[in-house]
Amino acid sequence: KNQVEQSPQSLIILEGKNCTLQCNYTVSPFSNLRWYKQDTGRGPVSLTIMTFSENTKSNGRYTATLDADTKQSSLHITASQLSDSASYICVVGPYNFGNEKLTFGTGTRLTIIP
Amino acid sequence: SQTIHQWPATLVQPVGSPLSLECTVEGTSNPNLYWYRQAAGRGLQLLFYSVGIGQISSEVPQNLSASRPQDRQFILSSKKLLLSDSGFYLCAWGGGVELFFGEGSRLTVL
């Protein structure tokens, strides 16, 4: 069964600090891995999309890494801001086109405190 | 640019009542459209997707249905809601590996 596991489930850090969120997956076949940010009560917004041949991708203060051999990904947030408080969802796609067979993680709830 | 609209944002309905959630996309033609449900502590679950007008694929058997009467309109319906239908419903459109979500509809069934 395809699975995406994220850790930790929740995280609280001080504003200005860095943090790293983890994602392990057992999805086959594997084509791409995505990170989404979801504010409370809102729809998810894409942060990064990586294919199996990419090791890292950045979007401002967000940097995602991918190790397709160990089936692990991480999302690193630098110099956190209060607006980073949200759930971060890891999503794995088996094909290089289409969104019908995605496997979603349950997310990491990140809280930034001043 | 493309935008996606979803309504209503919040809905409280009694058990056994009907449901209609609507989603429209602007700025693109013939999009692939999706309905997801997000339950607390669980990952997003794909309910329906559509690759064109009148073409609906169901991923999970349930008492919900979907329709696509126009190219950029996607509707989620139920004739009789169950308590278990409560949740956060998200419409999305996608192309390639991109997936863009609406703002969601919070449904509470009492």
PDB file of C-alpha atoms in Angstrom:
ATOM      1  CA  LYS A   1       0.000   0.000   0.000  1.00  0.00           C
ATOM      2  CA  ASN A   2       1.339   3.430  -0.944  1.00  0.00           C
ATOM      3  CA  GLN A   3       2.036   5.568   2.113  1.00  0.00           C
ATOM      4  CA  VAL A   4       3.478   8.947   2.960  1.00  0.00           C
ATOM      5  CA  GLU A   5       4.532   9.523   6.556  1.00  0.00           C
ATOM      6  CA  GLN A   6       5.439  12.918   7.928  1.00  0.00           C
ATOM      7  CA  SER A   7       7.222  13.858  11.100  1.00  0.00           C
ATOM      8  CA  PRO A   8       6.884  15.460  13.473  1.00  0.00           C
ATOM      9  CA  GLN A   9       3.106  15.720  13.645  1.00  0.00           C
ATOM     10  CA  SER A  10       3.444  19.140  15.205  1.00  0.00           C
ATOM     11  CA  LEU A  11       6.259  21.541  15.902  1.00  0.00           C
ATOM     12  CA  ILE A  12       6.550  24.806  17.804  1.00  0.00           C
ATOM     13  CA  ILE A  13       9.535  27.092  17.258  1.00  0.00           C
ATOM     14  CA  LEU A  14      10.503  30.667  17.988  1.00  0.00           C
ATOM     15  CA  GLU A  15      10.282  33.285  15.290  1.00  0.00           C
ATOM     16  CA  GLY A  16      13.570  33.642  13.455  1.00  0.00           C
ATOM     17  CA  LYS A  17      14.668  30.054  14.054  1.00  0.00           C
ATOM     18  CA  ASN A  18      15.148  27.405  11.371  1.00  0.00           C
ATOM     19  CA  CYS A  19      13.332  24.089  11.229  1.00  0.00           C
ATOM     20  CA  THR A  20      13.225  20.923   9.157  1.00  0.00           C
ATOM     21  CA  LEU A  21      10.194  18.788   8.415  1.00  0.00           C
ATOM     22  CA  GLN A  22      10.515  15.171   7.321  1.00  0.00           C
ATOM     23  CA  CYS A  23       8.662  13.037   4.806  1.00  0.00           C
ATOM     24  CA  ASN A  24       9.177   9.309   4.187  1.00  0.00           C
ATOM     25  CA  TYR A  25       7.305   7.559   1.455  1.00  0.00           C
ATOM     26  CA  THR A  26       6.643   4.088   0.157  1.00  0.00           C
ATOM     27  CA  VAL A  27       5.089   4.817  -3.210  1.00  0.00           C
ATOM     28  CA  SER A  28       5.696   2.837  -6.355  1.00  0.00           C
ATOM     29  CA  PRO A  29       6.124   3.842  -9.054  1.00  0.00           C
ATOM     30  CA  PHE A  30       7.596   7.198  -8.067  1.00  0.00           C
ATOM     31  CA  SER A  31       7.723  10.256 -10.285  1.00  0.00           C
ATOM     32  CA  ASN A  32       7.484  13.407  -8.214  1.00  0.00           C
ATOM     33  CA  LEU A  33       7.269  14.760  -4.691  1.00  0.00           C
ATOM     34  CA  ARG A  34       5.529  17.962  -3.728  1.00  0.00           C
ATOM     35  CA  TRP A  35       5.328  20.107  -0.624  1.00  0.00           C
ATOM     36  CA  TYR A  36       2.241  22.197   0.060  1.00  0.00           C
ATOM     37  CA  LYS A  37       1.540  24.824   2.683  1.00  0.00           C
ATOM     38  CA  GLN A  38      -1.978  24.939   4.102  1.00  0.00           C
ATOM     39  CA  ASP A  39      -3.094  27.793   6.304  1.00  0.00           C
ATOM     40  CA  THR A  40      -5.875  26.963   8.749  1.00  0.00           C
ATOM     41  CA  GLY A  41      -9.217  26.837   6.966  1.00  0.00           C
ATOM     42  CA  ARG A  42      -7.680  27.493   3.548  1.00  0.00           C
ATOM     43  CA  GLY A  43      -6.735  25.393   0.543  1.00  0.00           C
ATOM     44  CA  PRO A  44      -3.170  24.061   0.159  1.00  0.00           C
ATOM     45  CA  VAL A  45      -0.689  26.102  -1.853  1.00  0.00           C
ATOM     46  CA  SER A  46       2.241  24.546  -3.690  1.00  0.00           C
ATOM     47  CA  LEU A  47       5.725  25.293  -2.374  1.00  0.00           C
ATOM     48  CA  THR A  48       7.954  22.961  -4.382  1.00  0.00           C
ATOM     49  CA  ILE A  49       7.695  20.136  -6.874  1.00  0.00           C
ATOM     50  CA  MET A  50      10.633  17.769  -7.423  1.00  0.00           C
ATOM     51  CA  THR A  51      10.989  14.951  -9.890  1.00  0.00           C
ATOM     52  CA  PHE A  52      12.937  11.796  -9.083  1.00  0.00           C
ATOM     53  CA  SER A  53      16.064  13.245 -10.723  1.00  0.00           C
ATOM     54  CA  GLU A  54      16.140  16.390  -8.591  1.00  0.00           C
ATOM     55  CA  ASN A  55      17.872  16.524  -5.204  1.00  0.00           C
ATOM     56  CA  THR A  56      16.915  19.984  -4.037  1.00  0.00           C
ATOM     57  CA  LYS A  57      14.612  22.838  -4.880  1.00  0.00           C
ATOM     58  CA  SER A  58      14.161  26.199  -3.227  1.00  0.00           C
ATOM     59  CA  ASN A  59      11.328  28.684  -3.015  1.00  0.00           C
ATOM     60  CA  GLY A  60      12.451  31.706  -1.045  1.00  0.00           C
ATOM     61  CA  ARG A  61      13.081  30.632   2.535  1.00  0.00           C
ATOM     62  CA  TYR A  62      11.795  27.120   1.796  1.00  0.00           C
ATOM     63  CA  THR A  63      14.220  24.454   0.595  1.00  0.00           C
ATOM     64  CA  ALA A  64      13.130  20.925  -0.174  1.00  0.00           C
ATOM     65  CA  THR A  65      15.486  17.991  -0.566  1.00  0.00           C
ATOM     66  CA  LEU A  66      14.833  14.587  -2.030  1.00  0.00           C
ATOM     67  CA  ASP A  67      16.707  11.297  -1.695  1.00  0.00           C
ATOM     68  CA  ALA A  68      14.966   8.893  -4.050  1.00  0.00           C
ATOM     69  CA  ASP A  69      17.208   6.024  -2.953  1.00  0.00           C
ATOM     70  CA  THR A  70      16.131   6.189   0.693  1.00  0.00           C
ATOM     71  CA  LYS A  71      12.685   7.528  -0.222  1.00  0.00           C
ATOM     72  CA  GLN A  72      13.008  10.520   2.046  1.00  0.00           C
ATOM     73  CA  SER A  73      12.381  14.213   1.645  1.00  0.00           C
ATOM     74  CA  SER A  74      12.775  17.171   3.924  1.00  0.00           C
ATOM     75  CA  LEU A  75      11.512  20.729   3.924  1.00  0.00           C
ATOM     76  CA  HIS A  76      13.810  23.254   5.547  1.00  0.00           C
ATOM     77  CA  ILE A  77      12.468  26.633   6.579  1.00  0.00           C
ATOM     78  CA  THR A  78      15.018  29.346   7.190  1.00  0.00           C
ATOM     79  CA  ALA A  79      14.541  32.348   9.480  1.00  0.00           C
ATOM     80  CA  SER A  80      10.948  31.467  10.292  1.00  0.00           C
ATOM     81  CA  GLN A  81       8.250  34.114  10.325  1.00  0.00           C
ATOM     82  CA  LEU A  82       4.882  34.208  12.047  1.00  0.00           C
ATOM     83  CA  SER A  83       3.251  33.741   8.652  1.00  0.00           C
ATOM     84  CA  ASP A  84       4.948  30.351   8.350  1.00  0.00           C
ATOM     85  CA  SER A  85       2.484  28.992  10.918  1.00  0.00           C
ATOM     86  CA  ALA A  86       0.547  26.433   8.901  1.00  0.00           C
ATOM     87  CA  SER A  87       0.317  22.748   8.060  1.00  0.00           C
ATOM     88  CA  TYR A  88       2.872  21.430   5.604  1.00  0.00           C
ATOM     89  CA  ILE A  89       1.783  18.515   3.475  1.00  0.00           C
ATOM     90  CA  CYS A  90       4.037  16.123   1.576  1.00  0.00           C
ATOM     91  CA  VAL A  91       2.509  14.580  -1.552  1.00  0.00           C
ATOM     92  CA  VAL A  92       3.932  11.882  -3.803  1.00  0.00           C
ATOM     93  CA  GLY A  93       2.911  11.295  -7.393  1.00  0.00           C
ATOM     94  CA  PRO A  94       3.536   8.070  -9.320  1.00  0.00           C
ATOM     95  CA  TYR A  95       3.417   9.534 -12.814  1.00  0.00           C
ATOM     96  CA  ASN A  96       5.010  12.471 -14.554  1.00  0.00           C
ATOM     97  CA  PHE A  97       1.639  13.720 -15.714  1.00  0.00           C
ATOM     98  CA  GLY A  98      -1.706  13.895 -13.964  1.00  0.00           C
ATOM     99  CA  ASN A  99      -2.937  14.107 -10.404  1.00  0.00           C
ATOM    100  CA  GLU A 100      -5.275  11.130 -10.129  1.00  0.00           C
ATOM    101  CA  LYS A 101      -3.076   8.799  -8.087  1.00  0.00           C
ATOM    102  CA  LEU A 102      -1.435  11.101  -5.573  1.00  0.00           C
ATOM    103  CA  THR A 103      -0.662   9.914  -2.054  1.00  0.00           C
ATOM    104  CA  PHE A 104      -0.960  12.604   0.609  1.00  0.00           C
ATOM    105  CA  GLY A 105       0.719  12.756   3.973  1.00  0.00           C
ATOM    106  CA  THR A 106      -1.247  13.892   7.013  1.00  0.00           C
ATOM    107  CA  GLY A 107       0.910  16.981   7.401  1.00  0.00           C
ATOM    108  CA  THR A 108       3.089  18.643  10.009  1.00  0.00           C
ATOM    109  CA  ARG A 109       1.442  21.417  11.980  1.00  0.00           C
ATOM    110  CA  LEU A 110       4.016  24.190  12.451  1.00  0.00           C
ATOM    111  CA  THR A 111       3.477  26.994  14.941  1.00  0.00           C
ATOM    112  CA  ILE A 112       5.794  29.980  15.069  1.00  0.00           C
ATOM    113  CA  ILE A 113       5.729  31.933  18.323  1.00  0.00           C
ATOM    114  CA  PRO A 114       7.083  35.463  18.762  1.00  0.00           C
TER     115      PRO A 114
ATOM    116  CA  SER B   1      -3.916  34.104 -14.626  1.00  0.00           C
ATOM    117  CA  GLN B   2      -5.969  31.169 -13.497  1.00  0.00           C
ATOM    118  CA  THR B   3      -8.243  31.370 -10.486  1.00  0.00           C
ATOM    119  CA  ILE B   4     -10.493  28.866  -8.805  1.00  0.00           C
ATOM    120  CA  HIS B   5     -13.646  29.734  -6.896  1.00  0.00           C
ATOM    121  CA  GLN B   6     -15.421  27.462  -4.478  1.00  0.00           C
ATOM    122  CA  TRP B   7     -18.645  28.038  -2.520  1.00  0.00           C
ATOM    123  CA  PRO B   8     -20.193  28.064  -0.056  1.00  0.00           C
ATOM    124  CA  ALA B   9     -17.247  28.460   2.311  1.00  0.00           C
ATOM    125  CA  THR B  10     -19.182  27.108   5.275  1.00  0.00           C
ATOM    126  CA  LEU B  11     -22.247  24.928   5.442  1.00  0.00           C
ATOM    127  CA  VAL B  12     -24.183  23.378   8.318  1.00  0.00           C
ATOM    128  CA  GLN B  13     -26.738  20.811   7.237  1.00  0.00           C
ATOM    129  CA  PRO B  14     -28.987  18.275   9.026  1.00  0.00           C
ATOM    130  CA  VAL B  15     -28.628  14.577   8.403  1.00  0.00           C
ATOM    131  CA  GLY B  16     -30.670  13.500   5.407  1.00  0.00           C
ATOM    132  CA  SER B  17     -30.629  16.883   3.692  1.00  0.00           C
ATOM    133  CA  PRO B  18     -29.229  17.432   0.185  1.00  0.00           C
ATOM    134  CA  LEU B  19     -25.868  19.002  -0.629  1.00  0.00           C
ATOM    135  CA  SER B  20     -24.498  21.055  -3.471  1.00  0.00           C
ATOM    136  CA  LEU B  21     -20.965  22.465  -3.516  1.00  0.00           C
ATOM    137  CA  GLU B  22     -19.849  24.398  -6.564  1.00  0.00           C
ATOM    138  CA  CYS B  23     -16.479  25.095  -8.066  1.00  0.00           C
ATOM    139  CA  THR B  24     -15.544  27.190 -11.082  1.00  0.00           C
ATOM    140  CA  VAL B  25     -12.198  27.840 -12.717  1.00  0.00           C
ATOM    141  CA  GLU B  26     -11.237  30.935 -14.677  1.00  0.00           C
ATOM    142  CA  GLY B  27      -8.359  31.585 -17.023  1.00  0.00           C
ATOM    143  CA  THR B  28      -7.937  28.114 -18.473  1.00  0.00           C
ATOM    144  CA  SER B  29      -9.834  25.801 -20.773  1.00  0.00           C
ATOM    145  CA  ASN B  30     -10.518  22.085 -20.501  1.00  0.00           C
ATOM    146  CA  PRO B  31      -8.877  21.737 -17.073  1.00  0.00           C
ATOM    147  CA  ASN B  32      -8.726  18.476 -15.173  1.00  0.00           C
ATOM    148  CA  LEU B  33     -10.922  19.034 -12.121  1.00  0.00           C
ATOM    149  CA  TYR B  34     -10.852  17.281  -8.743  1.00  0.00           C
ATOM    150  CA  TRP B  35     -12.881  17.038  -5.547  1.00  0.00           C
ATOM    151  CA  TYR B  36     -11.033  16.104  -2.356  1.00  0.00           C
ATOM    152  CA  ARG B  37     -12.157  15.625   1.217  1.00  0.00           C
ATOM    153  CA  GLN B  38      -9.895  16.391   4.142  1.00  0.00           C
ATOM    154  CA  ALA B  39     -10.797  14.836   7.473  1.00  0.00           C
ATOM    155  CA  ALA B  40      -9.078  15.780  10.702  1.00  0.00           C
ATOM    156  CA  GLY B  41      -5.796  13.912  11.122  1.00  0.00           C
ATOM    157  CA  ARG B  42      -6.000  12.314   7.716  1.00  0.00           C
ATOM    158  CA  GLY B  43      -4.497  13.051   4.342  1.00  0.00           C
ATOM    159  CA  LEU B  44      -6.539  14.447   1.500  1.00  0.00           C
ATOM    160  CA  GLN B  45      -8.768  11.827  -0.087  1.00  0.00           C
ATOM    161  CA  LEU B  46      -9.633  12.078  -3.772  1.00  0.00           C
ATOM    162  CA  LEU B  47     -13.381  11.723  -4.270  1.00  0.00           C
ATOM    163  CA  PHE B  48     -13.931  12.506  -7.946  1.00  0.00           C
ATOM    164  CA  TYR B  49     -12.027  13.772 -10.927  1.00  0.00           C
ATOM    165  CA  SER B  50     -13.048  14.898 -14.381  1.00  0.00           C
ATOM    166  CA  VAL B  51     -11.088  15.277 -17.585  1.00  0.00           C
ATOM    167  CA  GLY B  52     -13.928  16.854 -19.555  1.00  0.00           C
ATOM    168  CA  ILE B  53     -17.606  17.824 -19.672  1.00  0.00           C
ATOM    169  CA  GLY B  54     -19.780  14.960 -18.499  1.00  0.00           C
ATOM    170  CA  GLN B  55     -16.755  12.748 -17.726  1.00  0.00           C
ATOM    171  CA  ILE B  56     -16.620  11.826 -14.047  1.00  0.00           C
ATOM    172  CA  SER B  57     -14.453   9.218 -12.363  1.00  0.00           C
ATOM    173  CA  SER B  58     -15.188   8.156  -8.804  1.00  0.00           C
ATOM    174  CA  GLU B  59     -12.379   7.028  -6.531  1.00  0.00           C
ATOM    175  CA  VAL B  60     -14.322   6.142  -3.415  1.00  0.00           C
ATOM    176  CA  PRO B  61     -17.798   4.595  -3.222  1.00  0.00           C
ATOM    177  CA  GLN B  62     -20.044   6.817  -1.138  1.00  0.00           C
ATOM    178  CA  ASN B  63     -23.331   8.660  -1.171  1.00  0.00           C
ATOM    179  CA  LEU B  64     -21.772  11.625  -2.945  1.00  0.00           C
ATOM    180  CA  SER B  65     -21.858  12.358  -6.657  1.00  0.00           C
ATOM    181  CA  ALA B  66     -20.210  14.860  -8.956  1.00  0.00           C
ATOM    182  CA  SER B  67     -21.168  16.528 -12.201  1.00  0.00           C
ATOM    183  CA  ARG B  68     -19.443  18.705 -14.740  1.00  0.00           C
ATOM    184  CA  PRO B  69     -22.142  20.547 -16.681  1.00  0.00           C
ATOM    185  CA  GLN B  70     -19.726  23.072 -18.199  1.00  0.00           C
ATOM    186  CA  ASP B  71     -16.041  23.037 -19.076  1.00  0.00           C
ATOM    187  CA  ARG B  72     -14.980  25.023 -16.019  1.00  0.00           C
ATOM    188  CA  GLN B  73     -17.679  24.060 -13.534  1.00  0.00           C
ATOM    189  CA  PHE B  74     -17.553  21.127 -11.150  1.00  0.00           C
ATOM    190  CA  ILE B  75     -20.333  20.317  -8.690  1.00  0.00           C
ATOM    191  CA  LEU B  76     -20.326  17.963  -5.702  1.00  0.00           C
ATOM    192  CA  SER B  77     -23.739  16.728  -4.595  1.00  0.00           C
ATOM    193  CA  SER B  78     -25.547  14.440  -2.255  1.00  0.00           C
ATOM    194  CA  LYS B  79     -29.213  13.536  -2.038  1.00  0.00           C
ATOM    195  CA  LYS B  80     -29.085  12.630   1.664  1.00  0.00           C
ATOM    196  CA  LEU B  81     -26.189  13.647   3.877  1.00  0.00           C
ATOM    197  CA  LEU B  82     -24.735  11.367   6.533  1.00  0.00           C
ATOM    198  CA  LEU B  83     -22.908  12.400   9.693  1.00  0.00           C
ATOM    199  CA  SER B  84     -19.759  10.895   8.185  1.00  0.00           C
ATOM    200  CA  ASP B  85     -19.935  13.384   5.302  1.00  0.00           C
ATOM    201  CA  SER B  86     -18.735  16.166   7.603  1.00  0.00           C
ATOM    202  CA  GLY B  87     -15.354  17.492   6.580  1.00  0.00           C
ATOM    203  CA  PHE B  88     -13.403  20.028   4.590  1.00  0.00           C
ATOM    204  CA  TYR B  89     -14.020  19.726   0.855  1.00  0.00           C
ATOM    205  CA  LEU B  90     -11.511  21.039  -1.623  1.00  0.00           C
ATOM    206  CA  CYS B  91     -11.908  21.572  -5.326  1.00  0.00           C
ATOM    207  CA  ALA B  92      -8.751  21.631  -7.422  1.00  0.00           C
ATOM    208  CA  TRP B  93      -7.691  21.926 -11.019  1.00  0.00           C
ATOM    209  CA  GLY B  94      -4.508  20.619 -12.492  1.00  0.00           C
ATOM    210  CA  GLY B  95      -2.286  20.243 -15.495  1.00  0.00           C
ATOM    211  CA  GLY B  96       0.864  18.134 -15.660  1.00  0.00           C
ATOM    212  CA  VAL B  97       2.078  17.852 -12.096  1.00  0.00           C
ATOM    213  CA  GLU B  98       0.619  21.167 -11.023  1.00  0.00           C
ATOM    214  CA  LEU B  99      -2.405  21.119  -8.736  1.00  0.00           C
ATOM    215  CA  PHE B 100      -4.189  24.279  -7.662  1.00  0.00           C
ATOM    216  CA  PHE B 101      -6.715  24.201  -4.837  1.00  0.00           C
ATOM    217  CA  GLY B 102      -9.722  26.331  -4.053  1.00  0.00           C
ATOM    218  CA  GLU B 103     -10.297  27.837  -0.644  1.00  0.00           C
ATOM    219  CA  GLY B 104     -12.379  24.912   0.573  1.00  0.00           C
ATOM    220  CA  SER B 105     -15.880  24.353   1.913  1.00  0.00           C
ATOM    221  CA  ARG B 106     -16.359  23.362   5.536  1.00  0.00           C
ATOM    222  CA  LEU B 107     -19.361  21.025   5.829  1.00  0.00           C
ATOM    223  CA  THR B 108     -20.827  20.128   9.192  1.00  0.00           C
ATOM    224  CA  VAL B 109     -23.615  17.570   9.240  1.00  0.00           C
ATOM    225  CA  LEU B 110     -25.676  17.551  12.450  1.00  0.00           C
TER     226      LEU B 110
END
